[in-house]
Every structure is written in C-alpha cells, then in structure tokens.
Short mmCIF file of C-alpha atoms in Angstrom, two decimals:
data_model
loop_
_atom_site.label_atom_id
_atom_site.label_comp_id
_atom_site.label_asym_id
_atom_site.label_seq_id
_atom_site.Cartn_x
_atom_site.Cartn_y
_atom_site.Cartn_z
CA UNK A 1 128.72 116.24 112.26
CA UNK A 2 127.33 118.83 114.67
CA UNK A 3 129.05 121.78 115.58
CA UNK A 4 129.40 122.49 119.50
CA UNK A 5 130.09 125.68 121.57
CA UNK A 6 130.48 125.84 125.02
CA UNK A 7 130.97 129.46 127.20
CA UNK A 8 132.76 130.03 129.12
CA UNK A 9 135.69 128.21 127.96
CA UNK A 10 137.04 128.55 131.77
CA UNK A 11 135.69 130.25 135.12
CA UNK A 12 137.46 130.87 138.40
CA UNK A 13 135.22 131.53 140.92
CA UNK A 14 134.87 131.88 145.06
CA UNK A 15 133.31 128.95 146.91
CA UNK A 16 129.62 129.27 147.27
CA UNK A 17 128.57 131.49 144.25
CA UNK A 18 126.76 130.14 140.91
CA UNK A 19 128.50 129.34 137.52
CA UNK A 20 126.45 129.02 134.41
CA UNK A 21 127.87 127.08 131.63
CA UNK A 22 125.86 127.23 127.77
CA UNK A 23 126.09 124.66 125.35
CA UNK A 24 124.89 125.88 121.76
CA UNK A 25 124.38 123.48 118.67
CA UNK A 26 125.10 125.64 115.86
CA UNK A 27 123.75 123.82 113.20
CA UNK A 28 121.92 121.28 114.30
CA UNK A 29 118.84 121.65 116.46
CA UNK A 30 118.91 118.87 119.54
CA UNK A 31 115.89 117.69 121.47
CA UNK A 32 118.44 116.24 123.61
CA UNK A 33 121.70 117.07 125.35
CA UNK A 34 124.78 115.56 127.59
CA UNK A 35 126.44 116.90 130.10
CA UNK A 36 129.79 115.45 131.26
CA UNK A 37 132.37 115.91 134.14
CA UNK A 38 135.81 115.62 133.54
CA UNK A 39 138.11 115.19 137.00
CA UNK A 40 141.85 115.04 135.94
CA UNK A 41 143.34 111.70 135.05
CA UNK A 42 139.83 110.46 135.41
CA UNK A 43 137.10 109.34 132.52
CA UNK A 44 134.44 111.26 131.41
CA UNK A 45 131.57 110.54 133.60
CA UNK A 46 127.78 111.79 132.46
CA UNK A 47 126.48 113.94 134.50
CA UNK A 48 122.23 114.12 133.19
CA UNK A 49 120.97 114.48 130.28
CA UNK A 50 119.11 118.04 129.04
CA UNK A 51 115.90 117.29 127.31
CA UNK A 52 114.20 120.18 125.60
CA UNK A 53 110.67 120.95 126.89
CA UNK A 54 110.84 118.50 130.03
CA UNK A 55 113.18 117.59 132.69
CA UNK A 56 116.94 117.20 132.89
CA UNK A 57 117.22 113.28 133.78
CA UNK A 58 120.51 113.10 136.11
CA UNK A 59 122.64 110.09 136.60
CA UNK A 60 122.94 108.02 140.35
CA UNK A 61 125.00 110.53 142.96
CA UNK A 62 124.60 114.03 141.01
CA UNK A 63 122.28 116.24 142.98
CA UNK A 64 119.75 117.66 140.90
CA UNK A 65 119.43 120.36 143.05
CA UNK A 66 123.01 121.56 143.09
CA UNK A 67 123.77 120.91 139.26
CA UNK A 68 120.36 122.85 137.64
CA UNK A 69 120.19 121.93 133.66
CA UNK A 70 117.85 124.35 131.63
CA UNK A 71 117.34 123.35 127.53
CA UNK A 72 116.06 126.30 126.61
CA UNK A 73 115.63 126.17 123.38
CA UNK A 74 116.77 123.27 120.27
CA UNK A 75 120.21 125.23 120.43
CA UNK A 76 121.00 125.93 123.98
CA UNK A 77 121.43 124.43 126.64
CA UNK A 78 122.70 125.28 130.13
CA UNK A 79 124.33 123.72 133.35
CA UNK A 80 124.66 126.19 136.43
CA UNK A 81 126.33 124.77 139.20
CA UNK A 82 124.74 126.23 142.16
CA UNK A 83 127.03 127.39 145.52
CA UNK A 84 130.20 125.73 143.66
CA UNK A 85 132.86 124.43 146.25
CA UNK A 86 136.20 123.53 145.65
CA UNK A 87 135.01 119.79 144.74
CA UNK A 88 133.28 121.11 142.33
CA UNK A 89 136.30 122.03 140.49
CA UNK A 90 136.30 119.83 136.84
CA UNK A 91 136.31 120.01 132.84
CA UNK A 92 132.78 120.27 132.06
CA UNK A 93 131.98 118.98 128.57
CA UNK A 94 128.28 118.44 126.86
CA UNK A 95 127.79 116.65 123.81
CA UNK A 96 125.08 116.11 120.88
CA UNK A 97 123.90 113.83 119.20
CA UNK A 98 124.00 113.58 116.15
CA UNK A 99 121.18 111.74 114.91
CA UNK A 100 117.75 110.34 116.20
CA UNK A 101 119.01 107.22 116.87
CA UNK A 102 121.96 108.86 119.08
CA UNK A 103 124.52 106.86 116.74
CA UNK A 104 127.34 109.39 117.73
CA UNK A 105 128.10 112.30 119.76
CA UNK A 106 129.67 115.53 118.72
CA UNK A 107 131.32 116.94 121.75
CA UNK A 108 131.70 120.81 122.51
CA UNK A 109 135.42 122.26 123.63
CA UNK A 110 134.52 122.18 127.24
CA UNK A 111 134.59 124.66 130.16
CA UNK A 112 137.19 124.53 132.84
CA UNK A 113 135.81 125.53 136.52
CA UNK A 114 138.33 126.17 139.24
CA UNK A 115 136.21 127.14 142.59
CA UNK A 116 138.48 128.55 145.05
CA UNK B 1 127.59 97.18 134.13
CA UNK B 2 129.55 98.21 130.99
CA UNK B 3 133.19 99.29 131.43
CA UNK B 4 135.68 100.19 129.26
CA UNK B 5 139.62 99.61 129.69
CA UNK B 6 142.42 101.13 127.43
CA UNK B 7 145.73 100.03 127.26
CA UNK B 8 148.44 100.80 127.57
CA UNK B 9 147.91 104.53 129.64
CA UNK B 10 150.88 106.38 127.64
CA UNK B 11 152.49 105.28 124.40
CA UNK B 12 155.66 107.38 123.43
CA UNK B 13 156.99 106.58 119.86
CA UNK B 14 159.47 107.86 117.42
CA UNK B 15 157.18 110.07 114.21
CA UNK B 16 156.65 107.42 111.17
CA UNK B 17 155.88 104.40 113.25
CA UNK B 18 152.57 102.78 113.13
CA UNK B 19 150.90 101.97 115.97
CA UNK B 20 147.90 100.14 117.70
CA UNK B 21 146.02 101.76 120.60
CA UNK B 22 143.68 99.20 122.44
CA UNK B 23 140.06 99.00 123.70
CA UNK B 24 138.44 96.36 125.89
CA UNK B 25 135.09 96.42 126.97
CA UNK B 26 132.64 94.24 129.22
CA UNK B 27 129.48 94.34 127.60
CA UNK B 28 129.39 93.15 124.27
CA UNK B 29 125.90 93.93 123.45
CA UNK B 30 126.95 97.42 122.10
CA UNK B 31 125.63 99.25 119.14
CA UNK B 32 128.74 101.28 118.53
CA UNK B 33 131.69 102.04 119.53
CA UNK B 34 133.48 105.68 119.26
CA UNK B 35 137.07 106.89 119.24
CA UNK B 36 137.99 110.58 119.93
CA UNK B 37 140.87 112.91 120.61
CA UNK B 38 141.11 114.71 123.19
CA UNK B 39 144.25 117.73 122.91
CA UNK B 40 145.14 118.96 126.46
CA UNK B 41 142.38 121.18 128.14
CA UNK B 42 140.40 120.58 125.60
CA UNK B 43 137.04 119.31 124.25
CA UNK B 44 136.59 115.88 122.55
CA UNK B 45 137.49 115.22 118.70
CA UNK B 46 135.32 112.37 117.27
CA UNK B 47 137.63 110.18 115.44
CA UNK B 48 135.42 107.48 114.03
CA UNK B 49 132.43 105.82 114.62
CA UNK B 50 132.13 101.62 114.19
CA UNK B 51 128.49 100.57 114.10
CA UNK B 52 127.78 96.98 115.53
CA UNK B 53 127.47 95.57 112.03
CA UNK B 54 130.63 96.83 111.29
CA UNK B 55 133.97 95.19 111.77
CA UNK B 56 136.15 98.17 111.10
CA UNK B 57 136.22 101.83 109.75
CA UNK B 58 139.00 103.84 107.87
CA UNK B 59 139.91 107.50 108.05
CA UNK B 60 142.91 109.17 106.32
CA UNK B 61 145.64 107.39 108.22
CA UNK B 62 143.49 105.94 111.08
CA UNK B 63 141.60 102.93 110.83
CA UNK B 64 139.61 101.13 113.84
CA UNK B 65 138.36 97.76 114.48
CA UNK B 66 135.83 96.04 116.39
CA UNK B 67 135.42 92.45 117.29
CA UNK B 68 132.33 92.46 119.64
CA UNK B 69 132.52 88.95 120.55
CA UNK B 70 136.20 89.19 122.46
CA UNK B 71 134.92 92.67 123.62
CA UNK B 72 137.45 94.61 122.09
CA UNK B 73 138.36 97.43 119.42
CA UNK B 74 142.14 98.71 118.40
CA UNK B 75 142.90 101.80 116.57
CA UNK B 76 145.67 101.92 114.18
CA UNK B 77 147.62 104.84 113.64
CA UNK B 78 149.75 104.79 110.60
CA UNK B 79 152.96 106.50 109.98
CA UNK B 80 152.71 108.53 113.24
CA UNK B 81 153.09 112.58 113.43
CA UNK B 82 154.09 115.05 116.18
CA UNK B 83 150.77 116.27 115.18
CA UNK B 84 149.20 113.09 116.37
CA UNK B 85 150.10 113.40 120.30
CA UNK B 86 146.96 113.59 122.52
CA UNK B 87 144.81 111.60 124.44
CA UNK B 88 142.90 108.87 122.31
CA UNK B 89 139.80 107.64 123.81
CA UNK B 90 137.20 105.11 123.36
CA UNK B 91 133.73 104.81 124.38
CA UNK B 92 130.99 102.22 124.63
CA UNK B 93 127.23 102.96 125.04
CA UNK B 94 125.48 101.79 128.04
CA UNK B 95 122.70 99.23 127.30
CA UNK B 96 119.57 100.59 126.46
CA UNK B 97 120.49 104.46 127.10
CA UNK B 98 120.17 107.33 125.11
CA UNK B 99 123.13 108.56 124.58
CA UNK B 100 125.10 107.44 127.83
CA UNK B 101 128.87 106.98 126.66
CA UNK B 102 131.29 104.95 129.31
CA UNK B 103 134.80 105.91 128.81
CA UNK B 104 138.15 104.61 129.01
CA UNK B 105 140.10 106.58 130.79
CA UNK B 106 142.29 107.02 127.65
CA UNK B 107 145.75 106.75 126.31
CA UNK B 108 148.20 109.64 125.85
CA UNK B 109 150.07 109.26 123.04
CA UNK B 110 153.40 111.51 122.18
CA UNK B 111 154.77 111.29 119.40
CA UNK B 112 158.74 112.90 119.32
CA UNK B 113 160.02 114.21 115.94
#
C-alpha cells in the first residue's frame, strides 16, 4: 500500500496565527487527497478533499476559507489552518488512495494541533 | 445517510482469547468495507480491506467478514496479544463519493498479559 507522511507530527500554537500541515505520498503519486479531523472520543470526520491541479472540494460546515488545502504537486499536499482558535484544536489525519478506483485508503500518522 | 456503529466501545480480555469486534452499518449499498488500527495519538493502520463481492478476508491472525444484506461486518481476532490493544475501527464509503470514509467511532481493545 502507499506510504504516508505527515509534518508536523504535533504543533502548539497561540490563538489566531496559521499552522501548515504537509501530507507527502512517498511512493505513490496521488491526483487526489483526504483530509480528516479527529476530535477526541469522536470519529474521523472528512474534512475536503485535495485534488491536484484544481480545487480542494470541502465537506458541508468546513469553511473553505479558514481551512486552505494546496496539492502542490502528485506528492504533497497541504492543509493550513488559518487564525487557529482553541476549537480548532484536533488530530489531523489525510489519507491516499490507493488505487484509481479509491478501493482503500492508506492513512498518514497524523498531526496533533493544540491552539492555546 | 450512511452511518456506521461499533460495538461494544471497549473490550478488555485476558492474552490468548479470541475475540469478535462488531460493525453495523446503514447503507448497504457499499463497495467496501475497511478495518484499521489506530495506536494512541496515532495515525490509522489499514487492517484489511473486504470488497462488496467478498464475504470475508484473512490476515495472519485476523480475519473479517461482511454480510451486506444485514448491514454488518465482525472482525475476529484470534489468540489475542498485549500487542493487539488499540482502537479497531471500521469504515464504510459514502454512496457515490470518492473516497469519503464514515467511521465508527471505534472500539478500544486491551488486551492484559
């Protein structure tokens, strides 16, 4: 299956500044990406979906504005969350597909954001 | 809307015991179904895949089945290990997405030596 890197693996930061979070898919080169948000004791919930070349599509109640998704290139992929607040604080995980036919999904290690 | 339920929410068991993890979902109309591991703070393991045509699939000492028309999938875990504690989750596609998972919210297994 793919491999997945995500970086940072965590990030404190003060309320109202901008955290970038990459994805890379090390061997495998991804038209398409998903972003996920983890709250504790919760489910993964999908946050948009990176497309390479075009526009992030984002899921009902994520602001595109605030969450900004960049797939820069087959590999890479990134997710800044723009003037983070406290409720922003979550396990941030993307995933790849790993086919065409998006038969399965090869999840990175995630990043943990803590605003404060 | 497709939702996905796991039972029961935390499963503590004595190592060597086999055991059955469950999956329920609401849309049956799935192409797959995926279980992963998740260890604490960390990223997402995939466990094994079922496709829709399949009714189960076999790893080492894991093996998961689907039955589509109750709307449900178990995973067996055989002779359990300390090794094996985490959170085991399953997750359903949403109908006609690419890619769009729906999650149980899991079940944390520990297993005590």
């Amino acid at each position: 299956g793919a491999v997945v890197s995500q970086h940072p693996s965590w990030v404190i930061c003060k309320s109202g500044t901008s955290v970038k979070i990459e994805c890379r898919s090390l061997d495998f080169q991804a038209t398409t990406m998903f972003w996920y948000r983890q709250f504790p004791k919760q489910s993964l919930m999908l946050m948009a979906t990176s497309n390479e070349g075009s526009k992030a599509t984002y899921e009902q109640g994520v602001e595109k504005d605030k969450f900004l998704i960049n797939h820069a290139s087959l590999t890479l992929s990134t997710l800044t969350v723009t003037s983070a607040h406290p409720e922003d604080s979550s396990f941030y995980i993307c995933s790849v597909p790993g086919s065409a036919t998006y038969n399965e999904q090869f999840f990175g290690p995630g990043t943990r954001l803590t605003v404060l | 809307k497709q939702e996905v339920t796991q039972i029961p929410a935390a499963l503590s068991v004595p190592e060597g015991e086999n055991l059955v993890l469950n999956c329920s979902f609401t849309d049956s109309a799935i192409y797959n179904l995926q279980w992963f591991r998740q260890d604490p703070g960390k990223g997402l393991t995939s466990l094994l895949l079922i496709q829709s045509s399949q009714r189960e699939q076999t790893s080492g000492r894991l093996n998961a089945s689907l039955d589509k028309s109750s709307g449900r999938s178990t995973l067996y875990i055989a002779a359990s290990q300390p090794g094996d504690s985490a959170t085991y989750l399953c997750a359903a596609p949403v109908r006609g997405s690419q890619g769009n998972l729906i999650f149980g919210k899991g079940t944390k297994l520990s297993v005590k030596p």
